[in-house]
């Protein structure tokens, strides 16, 4: 993973792509997300860390339009945004890659890229030629060594499948990419491949929320981390200002080190 640490930190200037302010949601009696604020700038990777059940997935599902927050505000590109459903999120350039990649195993990369958004010819038939050409263009940017355009994606490696899922997101002009545990099911080589994809996306100015309960998956790739515990934000820090051990202390103990900005969930 160390080879991935060479990515230059993104400049946090201008308007943030995403500002989530004081977001809260409860399920029954459980406050799954409790007044959490996070933000994301263009070309930046923000790692969202915390134990199982900390509220990470719930927070980003609010951004992705899967849940509606009980309170709090979301701004996209500086504008207040109402994200009532996944369609609203996509319209705002927000795409999510869930751990279960939701690829259709029996069809090839192009069919997956355009699943549910197929290109048609003027005669009303599927425009396979245009879809394959677009797929080759976007995959060429992301993963130039990819050759398996004619194979059902069932036969692809975990890293290759990940690149198809990412290609699908960025072809449709994602500006904001949410990756929930993208390397959880991958081996070291495939994990490194996903790291390369993430660097490529950064270079294109895409902002990425990278979610994991394992600090090792994200620390070297992230420009900043935000740590959640029991639904609350422990704090946020630039990865250059804190050590891995300090971030572990945030995750496990809720303790905020000097290099981090504490949130409402920081223990004293
Ligand atoms: N749809 C739901 N209905 C009821 N409770 C939920 C729902 N979704 C999440 N929760 C609860 O909210 C809390 C936060 O869950 P969440 O999935 O956001 O955690 P997480 O940080 O993503 O954990 P993990 O690392 O295991 O993926 C948990 O207590 C969970 O049981
Ligand atoms: Mg989760």
PDB file of C-alpha atoms and ligand atoms in Angstrom:
ATOM      1  CA  UNK A   1       0.000   0.000   0.000  1.00  0.00           C
ATOM      2  CA  UNK A   2       2.912   2.357   0.578  1.00  0.00           C
ATOM      3  CA  UNK A   3       3.376   2.875  -3.131  1.00  0.00           C
ATOM      4  CA  UNK A   4      -0.046   4.490  -3.094  1.00  0.00           C
ATOM      5  CA  UNK A   5       1.004   7.175  -0.625  1.00  0.00           C
ATOM      6  CA  UNK A   6       2.701   9.230  -3.309  1.00  0.00           C
ATOM      7  CA  UNK A   7      -0.519  10.972  -4.360  1.00  0.00           C
ATOM      8  CA  UNK A   8      -0.129  14.707  -3.854  1.00  0.00           C
ATOM      9  CA  UNK A   9      -2.528  16.111  -1.264  1.00  0.00           C
ATOM     10  CA  UNK A  10      -5.445  17.856  -2.897  1.00  0.00           C
ATOM     11  CA  UNK A  11      -5.622  21.607  -2.462  1.00  0.00           C
ATOM     12  CA  UNK A  12      -8.620  22.431  -0.288  1.00  0.00           C
ATOM     13  CA  UNK A  13      -9.440  25.670  -1.992  1.00  0.00           C
ATOM     14  CA  UNK A  14     -12.580  27.044  -3.561  1.00  0.00           C
ATOM     15  CA  UNK A  15     -16.059  25.692  -3.034  1.00  0.00           C
ATOM     16  CA  UNK A  16     -16.402  22.249  -1.454  1.00  0.00           C
ATOM     17  CA  UNK A  17     -18.080  19.625  -3.622  1.00  0.00           C
ATOM     18  CA  UNK A  18     -19.976  18.365  -0.586  1.00  0.00           C
ATOM     19  CA  UNK A  19     -20.833  19.919   2.759  1.00  0.00           C
ATOM     20  CA  UNK A  20     -22.897  17.788   5.139  1.00  0.00           C
ATOM     21  CA  UNK A  21     -23.830  19.860   8.189  1.00  0.00           C
ATOM     22  CA  UNK A  22     -25.237  18.512  11.479  1.00  0.00           C
ATOM     23  CA  UNK A  23     -26.767  15.471   9.842  1.00  0.00           C
ATOM     24  CA  UNK A  24     -28.895  13.253  12.093  1.00  0.00           C
ATOM     25  CA  UNK A  25     -31.084  10.198  11.535  1.00  0.00           C
ATOM     26  CA  UNK A  26     -32.689   7.704  13.906  1.00  0.00           C
ATOM     27  CA  UNK A  27     -34.075   4.246  13.298  1.00  0.00           C
ATOM     28  CA  UNK A  28     -36.614   3.532  16.015  1.00  0.00           C
ATOM     29  CA  UNK A  29     -34.766   4.478  19.181  1.00  0.00           C
ATOM     30  CA  UNK A  30     -31.295   4.238  17.656  1.00  0.00           C
ATOM     31  CA  UNK A  31     -29.571   7.467  16.704  1.00  0.00           C
ATOM     32  CA  UNK A  32     -27.540   5.956  13.847  1.00  0.00           C
ATOM     33  CA  UNK A  33     -26.067   9.331  12.820  1.00  0.00           C
ATOM     34  CA  UNK A  34     -25.942  12.070  15.424  1.00  0.00           C
ATOM     35  CA  UNK A  35     -25.128  15.622  14.252  1.00  0.00           C
ATOM     36  CA  UNK A  36     -22.298  14.690  11.918  1.00  0.00           C
ATOM     37  CA  UNK A  37     -20.583  17.256   9.688  1.00  0.00           C
ATOM     38  CA  UNK A  38     -18.172  16.278   6.916  1.00  0.00           C
ATOM     39  CA  UNK A  39     -17.016  17.898   3.705  1.00  0.00           C
ATOM     40  CA  UNK A  40     -15.229  16.995   0.489  1.00  0.00           C
ATOM     41  CA  UNK A  41     -13.267  19.068  -2.034  1.00  0.00           C
ATOM     42  CA  UNK A  42     -12.556  18.386  -5.742  1.00  0.00           C
ATOM     43  CA  UNK A  43      -9.742  15.881  -6.265  1.00  0.00           C
ATOM     44  CA  UNK A  44      -9.772  14.951  -2.596  1.00  0.00           C
ATOM     45  CA  UNK A  45     -10.104  11.551  -0.923  1.00  0.00           C
ATOM     46  CA  UNK A  46     -11.746  11.653   2.497  1.00  0.00           C
ATOM     47  CA  UNK A  47     -11.605   8.423   4.461  1.00  0.00           C
ATOM     48  CA  UNK A  48     -14.670   7.799   6.619  1.00  0.00           C
ATOM     49  CA  UNK A  49     -13.578   5.501   9.425  1.00  0.00           C
ATOM     50  CA  UNK A  50     -15.147   3.837  12.428  1.00  0.00           C
ATOM     51  CA  UNK A  51     -16.046   0.499  13.951  1.00  0.00           C
ATOM     52  CA  UNK A  52     -18.869  -1.721  12.739  1.00  0.00           C
ATOM     53  CA  UNK A  53     -22.129   0.069  13.391  1.00  0.00           C
ATOM     54  CA  UNK A  54     -20.523   3.508  13.795  1.00  0.00           C
ATOM     55  CA  UNK A  55     -22.926   5.001  11.247  1.00  0.00           C
ATOM     56  CA  UNK A  56     -20.634   5.369   8.224  1.00  0.00           C
ATOM     57  CA  UNK A  57     -22.851   3.632   5.688  1.00  0.00           C
ATOM     58  CA  UNK A  58     -25.951   5.356   7.019  1.00  0.00           C
ATOM     59  CA  UNK A  59     -24.304   8.785   6.647  1.00  0.00           C
ATOM     60  CA  UNK A  60     -23.302   8.189   3.050  1.00  0.00           C
ATOM     61  CA  UNK A  61     -26.645   6.608   2.206  1.00  0.00           C
ATOM     62  CA  UNK A  62     -28.167   9.975   3.095  1.00  0.00           C
ATOM     63  CA  UNK A  63     -25.820  11.625   0.582  1.00  0.00           C
ATOM     64  CA  UNK A  64     -26.695   8.947  -1.987  1.00  0.00           C
ATOM     65  CA  UNK A  65     -30.441   9.485  -1.508  1.00  0.00           C
ATOM     66  CA  UNK A  66     -31.147   6.058   0.000  1.00  0.00           C
ATOM     67  CA  UNK A  67     -32.267   7.620   3.317  1.00  0.00           C
ATOM     68  CA  UNK A  68     -33.596  11.068   4.161  1.00  0.00           C
ATOM     69  CA  UNK A  69     -31.982  12.817   7.130  1.00  0.00           C
ATOM     70  CA  UNK A  70     -34.182  13.803  10.082  1.00  0.00           C
ATOM     71  CA  UNK A  71     -32.246  17.051  10.405  1.00  0.00           C
ATOM     72  CA  UNK A  72     -29.207  18.798   8.997  1.00  0.00           C
ATOM     73  CA  UNK A  73     -28.291  20.298   5.669  1.00  0.00           C
ATOM     74  CA  UNK A  74     -26.449  19.131   2.560  1.00  0.00           C
ATOM     75  CA  UNK A  75     -24.798  21.561   0.157  1.00  0.00           C
ATOM     76  CA  UNK A  76     -23.436  20.418  -3.201  1.00  0.00           C
ATOM     77  CA  UNK A  77     -21.091  22.825  -4.957  1.00  0.00           C
ATOM     78  CA  UNK A  78     -22.141  25.504  -2.455  1.00  0.00           C
ATOM     79  CA  UNK A  79     -25.878  25.136  -3.187  1.00  0.00           C
ATOM     80  CA  UNK A  80     -28.361  23.706  -0.699  1.00  0.00           C
ATOM     81  CA  UNK A  81     -29.479  20.342  -2.042  1.00  0.00           C
ATOM     82  CA  UNK A  82     -32.610  18.304  -1.403  1.00  0.00           C
ATOM     83  CA  UNK A  83     -31.683  14.684  -2.009  1.00  0.00           C
ATOM     84  CA  UNK A  84     -34.940  12.776  -1.717  1.00  0.00           C
ATOM     85  CA  UNK A  85     -33.959   9.679  -3.689  1.00  0.00           C
ATOM     86  CA  UNK A  86     -31.052   8.095  -5.606  1.00  0.00           C
ATOM     87  CA  UNK A  87     -32.153   9.804  -8.803  1.00  0.00           C
ATOM     88  CA  UNK A  88     -31.699  13.237  -7.191  1.00  0.00           C
ATOM     89  CA  UNK A  89     -28.221  12.183  -6.061  1.00  0.00           C
ATOM     90  CA  UNK A  90     -27.212  11.019  -9.536  1.00  0.00           C
ATOM     91  CA  UNK A  91     -28.505  14.252 -11.028  1.00  0.00           C
ATOM     92  CA  UNK A  92     -26.147  16.088  -8.667  1.00  0.00           C
ATOM     93  CA  UNK A  93     -23.213  13.963  -9.854  1.00  0.00           C
ATOM     94  CA  UNK A  94     -23.142  11.666  -6.824  1.00  0.00           C
ATOM     95  CA  UNK A  95     -22.501   8.002  -7.587  1.00  0.00           C
ATOM     96  CA  UNK A  96     -22.091   5.180  -5.105  1.00  0.00           C
ATOM     97  CA  UNK A  97     -20.139   1.983  -5.393  1.00  0.00           C
ATOM     98  CA  UNK A  98     -21.370  -0.425  -2.780  1.00  0.00           C
ATOM     99  CA  UNK A  99     -19.316  -3.316  -1.513  1.00  0.00           C
ATOM    100  CA  UNK A 100     -21.659  -5.660  -3.303  1.00  0.00           C
ATOM    101  CA  UNK A 101     -20.893  -4.201  -6.692  1.00  0.00           C
ATOM    102  CA  UNK A 102     -24.295  -4.898  -8.183  1.00  0.00           C
ATOM    103  CA  UNK A 103     -22.839  -5.941 -11.524  1.00  0.00           C
ATOM    104  CA  UNK A 104     -24.805  -8.212 -13.839  1.00  0.00           C
ATOM    105  CA  UNK A 105     -22.510 -11.246 -13.961  1.00  0.00           C
ATOM    106  CA  UNK A 106     -23.803 -12.735 -17.194  1.00  0.00           C
ATOM    107  CA  UNK A 107     -23.090  -9.787 -19.463  1.00  0.00           C
ATOM    108  CA  UNK A 108     -19.952  -7.937 -20.521  1.00  0.00           C
ATOM    109  CA  UNK A 109     -18.412  -4.687 -19.296  1.00  0.00           C
ATOM    110  CA  UNK A 110     -20.292  -2.472 -21.793  1.00  0.00           C
ATOM    111  CA  UNK A 111     -23.659  -3.991 -20.886  1.00  0.00           C
ATOM    112  CA  UNK A 112     -22.857  -3.336 -17.230  1.00  0.00           C
ATOM    113  CA  UNK A 113     -21.753   0.218 -17.897  1.00  0.00           C
ATOM    114  CA  UNK A 114     -25.067   1.027 -19.534  1.00  0.00           C
ATOM    115  CA  UNK A 115     -27.302  -1.191 -17.406  1.00  0.00           C
ATOM    116  CA  UNK A 116     -30.659   0.568 -17.167  1.00  0.00           C
ATOM    117  CA  UNK A 117     -29.308   3.519 -19.202  1.00  0.00           C
ATOM    118  CA  UNK A 118     -28.766   1.740 -22.550  1.00  0.00           C
ATOM    119  CA  UNK A 119     -27.878   3.656 -25.698  1.00  0.00           C
ATOM    120  CA  UNK A 120     -30.327   3.057 -28.543  1.00  0.00           C
ATOM    121  CA  UNK A 121     -30.021   3.435 -32.310  1.00  0.00           C
ATOM    122  CA  UNK A 122     -32.513   5.670 -34.159  1.00  0.00           C
ATOM    123  CA  UNK A 123     -34.279   2.396 -35.063  1.00  0.00           C
ATOM    124  CA  UNK A 124     -34.965   1.521 -31.464  1.00  0.00           C
ATOM    125  CA  UNK A 125     -32.431  -1.281 -31.135  1.00  0.00           C
ATOM    126  CA  UNK A 126     -29.565  -1.445 -28.655  1.00  0.00           C
ATOM    127  CA  UNK A 127     -26.577   0.501 -29.960  1.00  0.00           C
ATOM    128  CA  UNK A 128     -23.939  -2.069 -29.011  1.00  0.00           C
ATOM    129  CA  UNK A 129     -21.264  -0.409 -31.139  1.00  0.00           C
ATOM    130  CA  UNK A 130     -21.638   2.960 -29.404  1.00  0.00           C
ATOM    131  CA  UNK A 131     -21.799   1.337 -25.966  1.00  0.00           C
ATOM    132  CA  UNK A 132     -18.642  -0.691 -26.563  1.00  0.00           C
ATOM    133  CA  UNK A 133     -16.794   2.360 -27.931  1.00  0.00           C
ATOM    134  CA  UNK A 134     -17.751   4.430 -24.890  1.00  0.00           C
ATOM    135  CA  UNK A 135     -16.744   1.587 -22.590  1.00  0.00           C
ATOM    136  CA  UNK A 136     -13.339   1.279 -24.282  1.00  0.00           C
ATOM    137  CA  UNK A 137     -12.819   5.029 -23.920  1.00  0.00           C
ATOM    138  CA  UNK A 138     -13.578   5.197 -20.213  1.00  0.00           C
ATOM    139  CA  UNK A 139     -11.841   1.905 -19.331  1.00  0.00           C
ATOM    140  CA  UNK A 140      -8.824   3.071 -21.320  1.00  0.00           C
ATOM    141  CA  UNK A 141      -8.528   6.032 -18.951  1.00  0.00           C
ATOM    142  CA  UNK A 142      -9.045   4.001 -15.808  1.00  0.00           C
ATOM    143  CA  UNK A 143      -7.418   0.671 -16.478  1.00  0.00           C
ATOM    144  CA  UNK A 144      -5.453   0.742 -19.773  1.00  0.00           C
ATOM    145  CA  UNK A 145      -4.440  -2.925 -19.440  1.00  0.00           C
ATOM    146  CA  UNK A 146      -8.039  -4.116 -19.436  1.00  0.00           C
ATOM    147  CA  UNK A 147      -8.724  -6.374 -22.420  1.00  0.00           C
ATOM    148  CA  UNK A 148     -11.758  -8.461 -21.474  1.00  0.00           C
ATOM    149  CA  UNK A 149     -14.378  -6.403 -23.280  1.00  0.00           C
ATOM    150  CA  UNK A 150     -16.197  -9.400 -24.743  1.00  0.00           C
ATOM    151  CA  UNK A 151     -16.397 -11.507 -21.591  1.00  0.00           C
ATOM    152  CA  UNK A 152     -19.202 -11.709 -19.058  1.00  0.00           C
ATOM    153  CA  UNK A 153     -17.936  -9.858 -15.984  1.00  0.00           C
ATOM    154  CA  UNK A 154     -18.293 -13.081 -13.974  1.00  0.00           C
ATOM    155  CA  UNK A 155     -14.881 -14.022 -15.368  1.00  0.00           C
ATOM    156  CA  UNK A 156     -13.137 -10.820 -14.190  1.00  0.00           C
ATOM    157  CA  UNK A 157     -10.915 -10.419 -11.143  1.00  0.00           C
ATOM    158  CA  UNK A 158     -12.152  -8.428  -8.159  1.00  0.00           C
ATOM    159  CA  UNK A 159     -10.029  -5.447  -9.180  1.00  0.00           C
ATOM    160  CA  UNK A 160     -11.296  -5.578 -12.762  1.00  0.00           C
ATOM    161  CA  UNK A 161     -14.885  -5.761 -11.539  1.00  0.00           C
ATOM    162  CA  UNK A 162     -14.194  -2.752  -9.366  1.00  0.00           C
ATOM    163  CA  UNK A 163     -12.924  -0.842 -12.401  1.00  0.00           C
ATOM    164  CA  UNK A 164     -16.097  -1.679 -14.344  1.00  0.00           C
ATOM    165  CA  UNK A 165     -18.203  -0.367 -11.450  1.00  0.00           C
ATOM    166  CA  UNK A 166     -16.121   2.819 -11.276  1.00  0.00           C
ATOM    167  CA  UNK A 167     -16.243   3.234 -15.059  1.00  0.00           C
ATOM    168  CA  UNK A 168     -20.023   3.054 -14.877  1.00  0.00           C
ATOM    169  CA  UNK A 169     -20.042   5.826 -12.290  1.00  0.00           C
ATOM    170  CA  UNK A 170     -17.670   8.197 -14.028  1.00  0.00           C
ATOM    171  CA  UNK A 171     -19.058   7.697 -17.522  1.00  0.00           C
ATOM    172  CA  UNK A 172     -22.240   9.256 -16.186  1.00  0.00           C
ATOM    173  CA  UNK A 173     -20.311  12.325 -15.033  1.00  0.00           C
ATOM    174  CA  UNK A 174     -19.918  11.579 -11.362  1.00  0.00           C
ATOM    175  CA  UNK A 175     -18.195  14.433  -9.564  1.00  0.00           C
ATOM    176  CA  UNK A 176     -18.586  12.799  -6.193  1.00  0.00           C
ATOM    177  CA  UNK A 177     -17.872   9.131  -5.710  1.00  0.00           C
ATOM    178  CA  UNK A 178     -18.809   7.179  -2.617  1.00  0.00           C
ATOM    179  CA  UNK A 179     -16.925   3.920  -2.186  1.00  0.00           C
ATOM    180  CA  UNK A 180     -18.187   1.786   0.697  1.00  0.00           C
ATOM    181  CA  UNK A 181     -15.523  -0.757   1.690  1.00  0.00           C
ATOM    182  CA  UNK A 182     -14.216  -1.082  -1.898  1.00  0.00           C
ATOM    183  CA  UNK A 183     -11.350  -3.407  -1.053  1.00  0.00           C
ATOM    184  CA  UNK A 184     -13.005  -5.531   1.636  1.00  0.00           C
ATOM    185  CA  UNK A 185     -13.237  -8.604  -0.593  1.00  0.00           C
ATOM    186  CA  UNK A 186      -9.976  -8.096  -2.507  1.00  0.00           C
ATOM    187  CA  UNK A 187      -6.456  -9.500  -2.209  1.00  0.00           C
ATOM    188  CA  UNK A 188      -3.346  -7.281  -1.899  1.00  0.00           C
ATOM    189  CA  UNK A 189      -2.696  -7.008  -5.641  1.00  0.00           C
ATOM    190  CA  UNK A 190      -6.308  -6.115  -6.408  1.00  0.00           C
ATOM    191  CA  UNK A 191      -6.347  -3.659  -3.533  1.00  0.00           C
ATOM    192  CA  UNK A 192      -3.326  -1.941  -5.074  1.00  0.00           C
ATOM    193  CA  UNK A 193      -5.194  -1.841  -8.387  1.00  0.00           C
ATOM    194  CA  UNK A 194      -8.134  -0.075  -6.747  1.00  0.00           C
ATOM    195  CA  UNK A 195      -5.615   2.358  -5.247  1.00  0.00           C
ATOM    196  CA  UNK A 196      -4.383   3.149  -8.744  1.00  0.00           C
ATOM    197  CA  UNK A 197      -7.971   3.716  -9.892  1.00  0.00           C
ATOM    198  CA  UNK A 198      -8.542   6.106  -7.017  1.00  0.00           C
ATOM    199  CA  UNK A 199      -5.430   8.100  -7.931  1.00  0.00           C
ATOM    200  CA  UNK A 200      -6.685   8.333 -11.511  1.00  0.00           C
ATOM    201  CA  UNK A 201     -10.073   9.615 -10.341  1.00  0.00           C
ATOM    202  CA  UNK A 202      -8.395  12.200  -8.092  1.00  0.00           C
ATOM    203  CA  UNK A 203      -6.375  13.439 -11.043  1.00  0.00           C
ATOM    204  CA  UNK A 204      -9.663  13.992 -12.889  1.00  0.00           C
ATOM    205  CA  UNK A 205     -10.871  16.208 -10.030  1.00  0.00           C
ATOM    206  CA  UNK A 206     -13.404  13.755  -8.663  1.00  0.00           C
ATOM    207  CA  UNK A 207     -13.941  13.854  -4.904  1.00  0.00           C
ATOM    208  CA  UNK A 208     -14.128  10.510  -3.149  1.00  0.00           C
ATOM    209  CA  UNK A 209     -15.564   9.402   0.175  1.00  0.00           C
ATOM    210  CA  UNK A 210     -13.750   6.177   0.982  1.00  0.00           C
ATOM    211  CA  UNK A 211     -15.432   4.202   3.727  1.00  0.00           C
ATOM    212  CA  UNK A 212     -13.842   1.502   5.793  1.00  0.00           C
ATOM    213  CA  UNK A 213     -13.726   0.014   9.260  1.00  0.00           C
ATOM    214  CA  UNK A 214     -10.057  -0.822   8.600  1.00  0.00           C
ATOM    215  CA  UNK A 215      -7.653   2.111   8.788  1.00  0.00           C
ATOM    216  CA  UNK A 216      -5.041   0.276   6.716  1.00  0.00           C
ATOM    217  CA  UNK A 217      -7.368   0.293   3.704  1.00  0.00           C
ATOM    218  CA  UNK A 218      -7.669   4.047   3.592  1.00  0.00           C
ATOM    219  CA  UNK A 219      -4.924   5.891   5.451  1.00  0.00           C
ATOM    220  CA  UNK A 220      -2.390   5.921   2.611  1.00  0.00           C
ATOM    221  CA  UNK A 221      -4.982   6.889   0.023  1.00  0.00           C
ATOM    222  CA  UNK A 222      -6.826   9.559   1.974  1.00  0.00           C
ATOM    223  CA  UNK A 223      -5.986  13.271   2.121  1.00  0.00           C
ATOM    224  CA  UNK A 224      -8.140  13.547   5.229  1.00  0.00           C
ATOM    225  CA  UNK A 225     -10.007  11.224   7.532  1.00  0.00           C
ATOM    226  CA  UNK A 226     -13.207  11.695   9.494  1.00  0.00           C
ATOM    227  CA  UNK A 227     -13.821   9.215  12.291  1.00  0.00           C
ATOM    228  CA  UNK A 228     -17.239   8.184  13.609  1.00  0.00           C
ATOM    229  CA  UNK A 229     -18.102   6.327  16.808  1.00  0.00           C
ATOM    230  CA  UNK A 230     -21.608   5.411  17.991  1.00  0.00           C
ATOM    231  CA  UNK A 231     -23.139   7.653  15.348  1.00  0.00           C
ATOM    232  CA  UNK A 232     -21.115  10.706  16.380  1.00  0.00           C
ATOM    233  CA  UNK A 233     -18.167  12.431  14.731  1.00  0.00           C
ATOM    234  CA  UNK A 234     -15.029  11.957  16.831  1.00  0.00           C
ATOM    235  CA  UNK A 235     -13.068  14.340  14.634  1.00  0.00           C
ATOM    236  CA  UNK A 236     -11.428  15.042  11.297  1.00  0.00           C
ATOM    237  CA  UNK A 237      -7.764  15.387  10.360  1.00  0.00           C
ATOM    238  CA  UNK A 238      -5.428  15.653   7.444  1.00  0.00           C
ATOM    239  CA  UNK A 239      -3.551  12.363   7.186  1.00  0.00           C
ATOM    240  CA  UNK A 240      -0.307  14.379   7.079  1.00  0.00           C
ATOM    241  CA  UNK A 241      -1.094  15.825  10.536  1.00  0.00           C
ATOM    242  CA  UNK A 242      -1.763  12.585  12.428  1.00  0.00           C
ATOM    243  CA  UNK A 243      -0.258   9.118  12.738  1.00  0.00           C
ATOM    244  CA  UNK A 244      -2.038   5.859  12.038  1.00  0.00           C
ATOM    245  CA  UNK A 245      -1.862   5.063  15.757  1.00  0.00           C
ATOM    246  CA  UNK A 246      -3.537   8.358  16.591  1.00  0.00           C
ATOM    247  CA  UNK A 247      -6.328   7.600  14.133  1.00  0.00           C
ATOM    248  CA  UNK A 248      -6.671   4.150  15.697  1.00  0.00           C
ATOM    249  CA  UNK A 249      -7.105   5.937  19.040  1.00  0.00           C
ATOM    250  CA  UNK A 250      -9.878   8.008  17.475  1.00  0.00           C
ATOM    251  CA  UNK A 251     -11.610   4.875  16.169  1.00  0.00           C
ATOM    252  CA  UNK A 252     -11.265   2.755  19.301  1.00  0.00           C
ATOM    253  CA  UNK A 253     -11.292   5.255  22.168  1.00  0.00           C
ATOM    254  CA  UNK A 254     -12.925   8.271  20.539  1.00  0.00           C
ATOM    255  CA  UNK A 255      -9.847  10.245  21.576  1.00  0.00           C
ATOM    256  CA  UNK A 256      -8.958  13.210  19.377  1.00  0.00           C
ATOM    257  CA  UNK A 257      -5.194  13.887  18.919  1.00  0.00           C
ATOM    258  CA  UNK A 258      -3.739  17.431  18.725  1.00  0.00           C
ATOM    259  CA  UNK A 259      -3.484  17.302  14.923  1.00  0.00           C
ATOM    260  CA  UNK A 260      -7.214  16.675  14.492  1.00  0.00           C
ATOM    261  CA  UNK A 261     -10.275  18.904  14.767  1.00  0.00           C
ATOM    262  CA  UNK A 262     -12.589  17.378  17.383  1.00  0.00           C
ATOM    263  CA  UNK A 263     -16.261  16.706  16.683  1.00  0.00           C
ATOM    264  CA  UNK A 264     -19.180  16.328  19.113  1.00  0.00           C
ATOM    265  CA  UNK A 265     -18.271  12.638  19.624  1.00  0.00           C
ATOM    266  CA  UNK A 266     -14.722  13.225  20.893  1.00  0.00           C
ATOM    267  CA  UNK A 267     -14.090  11.894  24.384  1.00  0.00           C
ATOM    268  CA  UNK A 268     -12.410  14.230  26.830  1.00  0.00           C
TER     269      UNK A 268
HETATM  270  N1  LIG B   1     -32.289   0.471   7.988  1.00  0.00           N
HETATM  271  C1  LIG B   1     -31.942   0.406   9.280  1.00  0.00           C
HETATM  272  N2  LIG B   1     -32.856   0.122  10.219  1.00  0.00           N
HETATM  273  C2  LIG B   1     -32.529   0.077  11.535  1.00  0.00           C
HETATM  274  N3  LIG B   1     -31.294   0.281  12.014  1.00  0.00           N
HETATM  275  C3  LIG B   1     -30.328   0.565  11.113  1.00  0.00           C
HETATM  276  C4  LIG B   1     -30.587   0.638   9.704  1.00  0.00           C
HETATM  277  N4  LIG B   1     -29.438   0.933   9.063  1.00  0.00           N
HETATM  278  C5  LIG B   1     -28.496   1.034  10.024  1.00  0.00           C
HETATM  279  N5  LIG B   1     -29.020   0.827  11.247  1.00  0.00           N
HETATM  280  C6  LIG B   1     -28.295   0.903  12.524  1.00  0.00           C
HETATM  281  O1  LIG B   1     -27.555   2.108  12.511  1.00  0.00           O
HETATM  282  C7  LIG B   1     -26.287   1.932  13.085  1.00  0.00           C
HETATM  283  C8  LIG B   1     -25.208   2.328  12.090  1.00  0.00           C
HETATM  284  O2  LIG B   1     -25.137   1.371  11.030  1.00  0.00           O
HETATM  285  P1  LIG B   1     -24.224   1.562   9.752  1.00  0.00           P
HETATM  286  O3  LIG B   1     -24.568   0.478   8.799  1.00  0.00           O
HETATM  287  O4  LIG B   1     -24.335   2.955   9.268  1.00  0.00           O
HETATM  288  O5  LIG B   1     -22.788   1.321  10.369  1.00  0.00           O
HETATM  289  P2  LIG B   1     -21.351   1.256   9.624  1.00  0.00           P
HETATM  290  O6  LIG B   1     -20.500   2.258  10.318  1.00  0.00           O
HETATM  291  O7  LIG B   1     -21.531   1.359   8.173  1.00  0.00           O
HETATM  292  O8  LIG B   1     -20.846  -0.207  10.038  1.00  0.00           O
HETATM  293  P3  LIG B   1     -20.032  -1.327   9.187  1.00  0.00           P
HETATM  294  O9  LIG B   1     -18.572  -0.995   9.367  1.00  0.00           O
HETATM  295  O10 LIG B   1     -20.391  -2.587   9.893  1.00  0.00           O
HETATM  296  O11 LIG B   1     -20.483  -1.295   7.767  1.00  0.00           O
HETATM  297  C9  LIG B   1     -26.216   0.491  13.524  1.00  0.00           C
HETATM  298  O12 LIG B   1     -26.570   0.430  14.884  1.00  0.00           O
HETATM  299  C10 LIG B   1     -27.255  -0.189  12.673  1.00  0.00           C
HETATM  300  O13 LIG B   1     -27.755  -1.326  13.302  1.00  0.00           O
HETATM  301 MG1  LIG B   2     -21.125   0.040   6.585  1.00  0.00          MG
END
